[in-house]
mmCIF file of C-alpha atoms in Angstrom:
data_model
loop_
_atom_site.group_PDB
_atom_site.id
_atom_site.type_symbol
_atom_site.label_atom_id
_atom_site.label_comp_id
_atom_site.label_asym_id
_atom_site.label_seq_id
_atom_site.Cartn_x
_atom_site.Cartn_y
_atom_site.Cartn_z
ATOM 1 C CA ASP A 1 -19.144 2.284 12.760
ATOM 2 C CA VAL A 2 -19.241 -1.248 11.460
ATOM 3 C CA LYS A 3 -21.067 -3.575 13.752
ATOM 4 C CA VAL A 4 -20.692 -7.340 13.653
ATOM 5 C CA THR A 5 -22.913 -9.182 16.079
ATOM 6 C CA GLN A 6 -22.956 -12.815 17.053
ATOM 7 C CA SER A 7 -26.090 -14.449 18.380
ATOM 8 C CA SER A 8 -24.609 -15.818 21.602
ATOM 9 C CA ARG A 9 -21.621 -14.952 23.765
ATOM 10 C CA TYR A 10 -21.661 -18.339 25.510
ATOM 11 C CA LEU A 11 -23.138 -21.626 24.403
ATOM 12 C CA VAL A 12 -23.164 -25.073 26.004
ATOM 13 C CA LYS A 13 -24.112 -28.055 23.855
ATOM 14 C CA ARG A 14 -23.942 -31.819 24.090
ATOM 15 C CA THR A 15 -21.952 -34.143 21.865
ATOM 16 C CA GLY A 16 -23.894 -35.020 18.736
ATOM 17 C CA GLU A 17 -26.134 -31.951 18.797
ATOM 18 C CA LYS A 18 -26.532 -29.778 15.722
ATOM 19 C CA VAL A 19 -25.289 -26.301 16.544
ATOM 20 C CA PHE A 20 -25.932 -23.031 14.732
ATOM 21 C CA LEU A 21 -23.781 -19.965 15.270
ATOM 22 C CA GLU A 22 -25.196 -16.826 13.743
ATOM 23 C CA CYS A 23 -23.381 -13.710 12.624
ATOM 24 C CA VAL A 24 -24.907 -10.489 11.338
ATOM 25 C CA GLN A 25 -23.191 -7.399 9.978
ATOM 26 C CA ASP A 26 -24.892 -4.070 9.399
ATOM 27 C CA MET A 27 -22.594 -2.392 6.852
ATOM 28 C CA ASP A 28 -23.573 -4.091 3.607
ATOM 29 C CA HIS A 29 -20.247 -5.934 3.484
ATOM 30 C CA GLU A 30 -19.851 -8.568 0.816
ATOM 31 C CA ASN A 31 -17.221 -10.657 2.584
ATOM 32 C CA MET A 32 -17.818 -12.666 5.710
ATOM 33 C CA PHE A 33 -15.562 -15.064 7.598
ATOM 34 C CA TRP A 34 -15.672 -17.621 10.388
ATOM 35 C CA TYR A 35 -12.607 -18.312 12.547
ATOM 36 C CA ARG A 36 -11.979 -20.411 15.569
ATOM 37 C CA GLN A 37 -9.563 -19.253 18.245
ATOM 38 C CA ASP A 38 -7.677 -21.666 20.474
ATOM 39 C CA PRO A 39 -4.912 -20.909 22.992
ATOM 40 C CA GLY A 40 -1.503 -21.227 21.429
ATOM 41 C CA LEU A 41 -2.953 -21.607 17.937
ATOM 42 C CA GLY A 42 -4.224 -18.106 17.217
ATOM 43 C CA LEU A 43 -7.130 -17.735 14.841
ATOM 44 C CA ARG A 44 -7.726 -20.239 12.098
ATOM 45 C CA LEU A 45 -10.065 -19.727 9.162
ATOM 46 C CA ILE A 46 -12.930 -22.203 8.910
ATOM 47 C CA TYR A 47 -15.026 -20.873 6.013
ATOM 48 C CA PHE A 48 -15.532 -17.634 4.193
ATOM 49 C CA SER A 49 -17.935 -16.118 1.731
ATOM 50 C CA TYR A 50 -17.425 -13.375 -0.821
ATOM 51 C CA ASP A 51 -21.069 -13.165 -1.830
ATOM 52 C CA VAL A 52 -24.548 -14.378 -1.032
ATOM 53 C CA LYS A 53 -24.954 -18.131 -1.513
ATOM 54 C CA MET A 54 -21.237 -18.430 -2.080
ATOM 55 C CA LYS A 55 -18.833 -20.196 0.283
ATOM 56 C CA GLU A 56 -15.263 -21.348 0.249
ATOM 57 C CA LYS A 57 -13.357 -23.595 2.584
ATOM 58 C CA GLY A 58 -10.729 -22.131 4.792
ATOM 59 C CA ASP A 59 -7.898 -23.944 6.502
ATOM 60 C CA ILE A 60 -9.926 -26.132 8.869
ATOM 61 C CA PRO A 61 -13.396 -26.800 7.388
ATOM 62 C CA GLU A 62 -13.760 -30.392 8.582
ATOM 63 C CA GLY A 63 -16.795 -30.878 10.780
ATOM 64 C CA TYR A 64 -18.312 -27.535 9.824
ATOM 65 C CA SER A 65 -20.603 -26.132 7.173
ATOM 66 C CA VAL A 66 -21.923 -22.638 6.487
ATOM 67 C CA SER A 67 -24.919 -20.914 5.051
ATOM 68 C CA ARG A 68 -25.274 -17.472 3.544
ATOM 69 C CA GLU A 69 -28.809 -16.878 2.325
ATOM 70 C CA LYS A 70 -28.748 -13.128 2.918
ATOM 71 C CA LYS A 71 -25.928 -10.680 2.484
ATOM 72 C CA GLU A 72 -25.885 -9.568 6.112
ATOM 73 C CA ARG A 73 -26.038 -13.009 7.727
ATOM 74 C CA PHE A 74 -23.478 -15.814 7.784
ATOM 75 C CA SER A 75 -24.186 -18.955 9.769
ATOM 76 C CA LEU A 76 -21.732 -21.567 10.958
ATOM 77 C CA ILE A 77 -23.160 -25.045 11.437
ATOM 78 C CA LEU A 78 -21.749 -27.898 13.426
ATOM 79 C CA GLU A 79 -23.685 -30.872 12.071
ATOM 80 C CA SER A 80 -22.790 -33.124 14.996
ATOM 81 C CA ALA A 81 -20.888 -31.319 17.695
ATOM 82 C CA SER A 82 -17.861 -32.996 19.203
ATOM 83 C CA THR A 83 -15.788 -32.125 22.243
ATOM 84 C CA ASN A 84 -12.845 -31.078 20.051
ATOM 85 C CA GLN A 85 -15.019 -28.293 18.693
ATOM 86 C CA THR A 86 -15.039 -26.603 22.079
ATOM 87 C CA SER A 87 -13.531 -23.250 21.232
ATOM 88 C CA MET A 88 -14.054 -19.530 20.731
ATOM 89 C CA TYR A 89 -15.677 -18.741 17.391
ATOM 90 C CA LEU A 90 -15.191 -15.346 15.791
ATOM 91 C CA CYS A 91 -17.051 -13.918 12.849
ATOM 92 C CA ALA A 92 -15.673 -11.114 10.682
ATOM 93 C CA SER A 93 -16.729 -9.090 7.676
ATOM 94 C CA SER A 94 -15.025 -6.858 5.137
ATOM 95 C CA LEU A 95 -16.233 -4.587 2.407
ATOM 96 C CA SER A 96 -15.868 -6.399 -0.873
ATOM 97 C CA GLY A 97 -14.083 -8.657 -3.252
ATOM 98 C CA TYR A 98 -10.655 -10.100 -3.190
ATOM 99 C CA ASN A 99 -8.917 -6.891 -2.182
ATOM 100 C CA PRO A 100 -6.219 -7.811 0.337
ATOM 101 C CA ARG A 101 -6.213 -4.272 1.724
ATOM 102 C CA GLU A 102 -9.743 -4.464 3.093
ATOM 103 C CA THR A 103 -9.968 -4.344 6.852
ATOM 104 C CA GLN A 104 -11.804 -7.201 8.515
ATOM 105 C CA TYR A 105 -14.141 -6.220 11.343
ATOM 106 C CA PHE A 106 -14.721 -8.761 14.048
ATOM 107 C CA GLY A 107 -17.641 -9.669 16.245
ATOM 108 C CA PRO A 108 -17.214 -10.270 19.999
ATOM 109 C CA GLY A 109 -17.062 -14.039 19.628
ATOM 110 C CA THR A 110 -19.063 -17.031 20.815
ATOM 111 C CA ARG A 111 -17.472 -19.277 23.387
ATOM 112 C CA LEU A 112 -18.780 -22.782 22.721
ATOM 113 C CA LEU A 113 -18.462 -25.630 25.176
ATOM 114 C CA VAL A 114 -19.352 -29.114 23.934
ATOM 115 C CA LEU A 115 -19.925 -31.641 26.718
ATOM 116 C CA ALA R 1 6.263 -23.508 4.482
ATOM 117 C CA GLN R 2 4.451 -20.197 4.533
ATOM 118 C CA SER R 3 3.902 -18.972 8.051
ATOM 119 C CA VAL R 4 3.671 -16.040 10.391
ATOM 120 C CA THR R 5 5.424 -16.345 13.731
ATOM 121 C CA GLN R 6 5.092 -14.479 16.992
ATOM 122 C CA PRO R 7 7.986 -15.791 19.081
ATOM 123 C CA ASP R 8 6.783 -14.404 22.420
ATOM 124 C CA ILE R 9 3.756 -16.065 23.973
ATOM 125 C CA HIS R 10 3.678 -13.788 27.016
ATOM 126 C CA ILE R 11 5.311 -10.437 27.695
ATOM 127 C CA THR R 12 5.156 -8.408 30.907
ATOM 128 C CA VAL R 13 6.083 -4.738 31.006
ATOM 129 C CA SER R 14 5.736 -2.006 33.586
ATOM 130 C CA GLU R 15 3.356 0.826 32.933
ATOM 131 C CA GLY R 16 5.222 3.653 31.243
ATOM 132 C CA ALA R 17 7.874 1.372 29.784
ATOM 133 C CA SER R 18 8.390 0.875 26.085
ATOM 134 C CA LEU R 19 7.035 -2.148 24.275
ATOM 135 C CA GLU R 20 8.071 -4.172 21.251
ATOM 136 C CA LEU R 21 6.161 -7.213 20.048
ATOM 137 C CA ARG R 22 7.825 -9.341 17.422
ATOM 138 C CA CYS R 23 6.363 -10.733 14.232
ATOM 139 C CA ASN R 24 8.195 -12.648 11.523
ATOM 140 C CA TYR R 25 6.797 -14.040 8.305
ATOM 141 C CA SER R 26 7.934 -16.589 5.804
ATOM 142 C CA TYR R 27 6.523 -15.987 2.348
ATOM 143 C CA GLY R 28 8.062 -15.859 -1.103
ATOM 144 C CA ALA R 29 6.747 -12.388 -1.804
ATOM 145 C CA THR R 30 6.146 -9.765 0.857
ATOM 146 C CA PRO R 31 2.606 -10.218 2.123
ATOM 147 C CA TYR R 32 0.219 -7.559 3.320
ATOM 148 C CA LEU R 33 0.795 -7.119 7.062
ATOM 149 C CA PHE R 34 -1.578 -6.347 9.906
ATOM 150 C CA TRP R 35 -1.611 -6.054 13.684
ATOM 151 C CA TYR R 36 -4.810 -6.685 15.639
ATOM 152 C CA VAL R 37 -5.529 -6.375 19.351
ATOM 153 C CA GLN R 38 -8.020 -8.382 21.386
ATOM 154 C CA SER R 39 -8.970 -6.941 24.752
ATOM 155 C CA PRO R 40 -10.416 -9.333 27.343
ATOM 156 C CA GLY R 41 -13.860 -10.529 26.306
ATOM 157 C CA GLN R 42 -13.776 -8.587 23.053
ATOM 158 C CA GLY R 43 -13.401 -9.256 19.370
ATOM 159 C CA LEU R 44 -10.343 -8.189 17.440
ATOM 160 C CA GLN R 45 -9.634 -4.587 16.524
ATOM 161 C CA LEU R 46 -7.250 -3.475 13.805
ATOM 162 C CA LEU R 47 -4.291 -1.457 15.113
ATOM 163 C CA LEU R 48 -2.460 -0.829 11.849
ATOM 164 C CA LYS R 49 -1.576 -2.290 8.482
ATOM 165 C CA TYR R 50 1.222 -2.132 5.933
ATOM 166 C CA PHE R 51 1.006 -2.608 2.209
ATOM 167 C CA SER R 52 3.870 -0.650 0.691
ATOM 168 C CA GLY R 53 5.762 2.623 0.922
ATOM 169 C CA ASP R 54 7.039 4.100 4.175
ATOM 170 C CA THR R 55 8.239 1.235 6.315
ATOM 171 C CA LEU R 56 7.185 2.872 9.585
ATOM 172 C CA VAL R 57 3.418 2.887 9.939
ATOM 173 C CA GLN R 58 1.369 4.610 12.574
ATOM 174 C CA GLY R 59 -1.739 3.100 14.046
ATOM 175 C CA ILE R 60 -4.365 3.759 16.638
ATOM 176 C CA LYS R 61 -3.814 4.006 20.392
ATOM 177 C CA GLY R 62 -0.243 5.279 19.940
ATOM 178 C CA PHE R 63 1.085 2.107 18.323
ATOM 179 C CA GLU R 64 3.474 1.943 15.407
ATOM 180 C CA ALA R 65 5.113 -0.862 13.468
ATOM 181 C CA GLU R 66 8.211 -1.097 11.338
ATOM 182 C CA PHE R 67 8.500 -3.298 8.277
ATOM 183 C CA LYS R 68 11.976 -4.699 7.682
ATOM 184 C CA ARG R 69 12.225 -6.631 4.460
ATOM 185 C CA SER R 70 15.736 -7.926 5.178
ATOM 186 C CA GLN R 71 14.545 -9.504 8.412
ATOM 187 C CA SER R 72 11.068 -10.512 7.213
ATOM 188 C CA SER R 73 9.719 -8.758 10.265
ATOM 189 C CA PHE R 74 6.903 -6.417 11.174
ATOM 190 C CA ASN R 75 7.376 -5.561 14.847
ATOM 191 C CA LEU R 76 4.835 -3.582 16.830
ATOM 192 C CA ARG R 77 6.043 -0.842 19.184
ATOM 193 C CA LYS R 78 4.731 1.638 21.676
ATOM 194 C CA PRO R 79 6.935 4.184 23.473
ATOM 195 C CA SER R 80 5.008 4.183 26.753
ATOM 196 C CA VAL R 81 2.581 1.449 27.718
ATOM 197 C CA HIS R 82 -0.642 2.149 29.604
ATOM 198 C CA TRP R 83 -2.387 -0.350 31.876
ATOM 199 C CA SER R 84 -5.277 -0.442 29.407
ATOM 200 C CA ASP R 85 -2.945 -1.912 26.761
ATOM 201 C CA ALA R 86 -3.062 -5.273 28.529
ATOM 202 C CA ALA R 87 -4.522 -7.554 25.860
ATOM 203 C CA GLU R 88 -3.602 -10.181 23.321
ATOM 204 C CA TYR R 89 -1.924 -8.990 20.149
ATOM 205 C CA PHE R 90 -2.045 -10.791 16.840
ATOM 206 C CA CYS R 91 0.102 -10.307 13.802
ATOM 207 C CA ALA R 92 -1.635 -11.330 10.587
ATOM 208 C CA VAL R 93 -0.795 -11.490 6.901
ATOM 209 C CA VAL R 94 -2.558 -11.719 3.584
ATOM 210 C CA PRO R 95 -0.193 -13.375 1.118
ATOM 211 C CA ALA R 96 0.216 -11.835 -2.301
ATOM 212 C CA GLY R 97 -2.608 -13.269 -4.385
ATOM 213 C CA GLY R 98 -4.387 -14.450 -1.262
ATOM 214 C CA GLY R 99 -7.540 -12.456 -1.732
ATOM 215 C CA ASN R 100 -8.811 -11.091 1.567
ATOM 216 C CA LYS R 101 -7.938 -14.142 3.695
ATOM 217 C CA LEU R 102 -5.982 -13.418 6.841
ATOM 218 C CA THR R 103 -3.458 -15.837 8.304
ATOM 219 C CA PHE R 104 -2.787 -15.139 11.962
ATOM 220 C CA GLY R 105 0.161 -15.673 14.217
ATOM 221 C CA THR R 106 -0.390 -17.433 17.511
ATOM 222 C CA GLY R 107 -0.617 -14.222 19.472
ATOM 223 C CA THR R 108 1.307 -12.487 22.254
ATOM 224 C CA GLN R 109 -0.377 -11.930 25.605
ATOM 225 C CA LEU R 110 0.684 -8.605 27.108
ATOM 226 C CA LYS R 111 0.540 -8.034 30.853
ATOM 227 C CA VAL R 112 1.107 -4.553 32.239
ATOM 228 C CA GLU R 113 2.395 -4.159 35.784
ATOM 229 C CA LEU R 114 1.378 -1.052 37.662
#
């Protein structure tokens, strides 16, 4: 079974703090994704990566950056957290390439509260 | 504009009753279609997906979905709902030429009455 783990289930941070959300997958997947989930808005793609050291912007990248130094790990960075970044963050991975048929496997999510 | 719509925010059904969750899309070419489920406190799990061929697809947990090109719809169904089906359900698409990037609907929260 594919396992996608996220470093924290719950996180409380203060406005202006730098925040790191970590995601690790154990199935040698090439693709990794970060989404945020908000009530009434569904999931929205923040950033994704199809390979190590590669990243592409999703639909809502503003205020976020990412890092992928190793194939299994994809980090989401909030350079200066703001209250409007309070949300649920979900990481996902899929096998490889640009194949639209690949299933994405999701982690359990990190619920972030920015005070 | 390209979009995927789930018209029902909340649905309540009695245990044992049938279920249909609606999903409509607006894309020039038929996208790849998915249904995911999110149980409370969990990540998302794929229920089923449609790419081409037979328009009725079977998924896990007794769910099925029917693709209707004329209605730009991909509705999720289950003949008899169990209390454990209470969850949030998301329809998602990958547009033709969209790589592996999912675009999600806003979700439908299912409540099951015992």
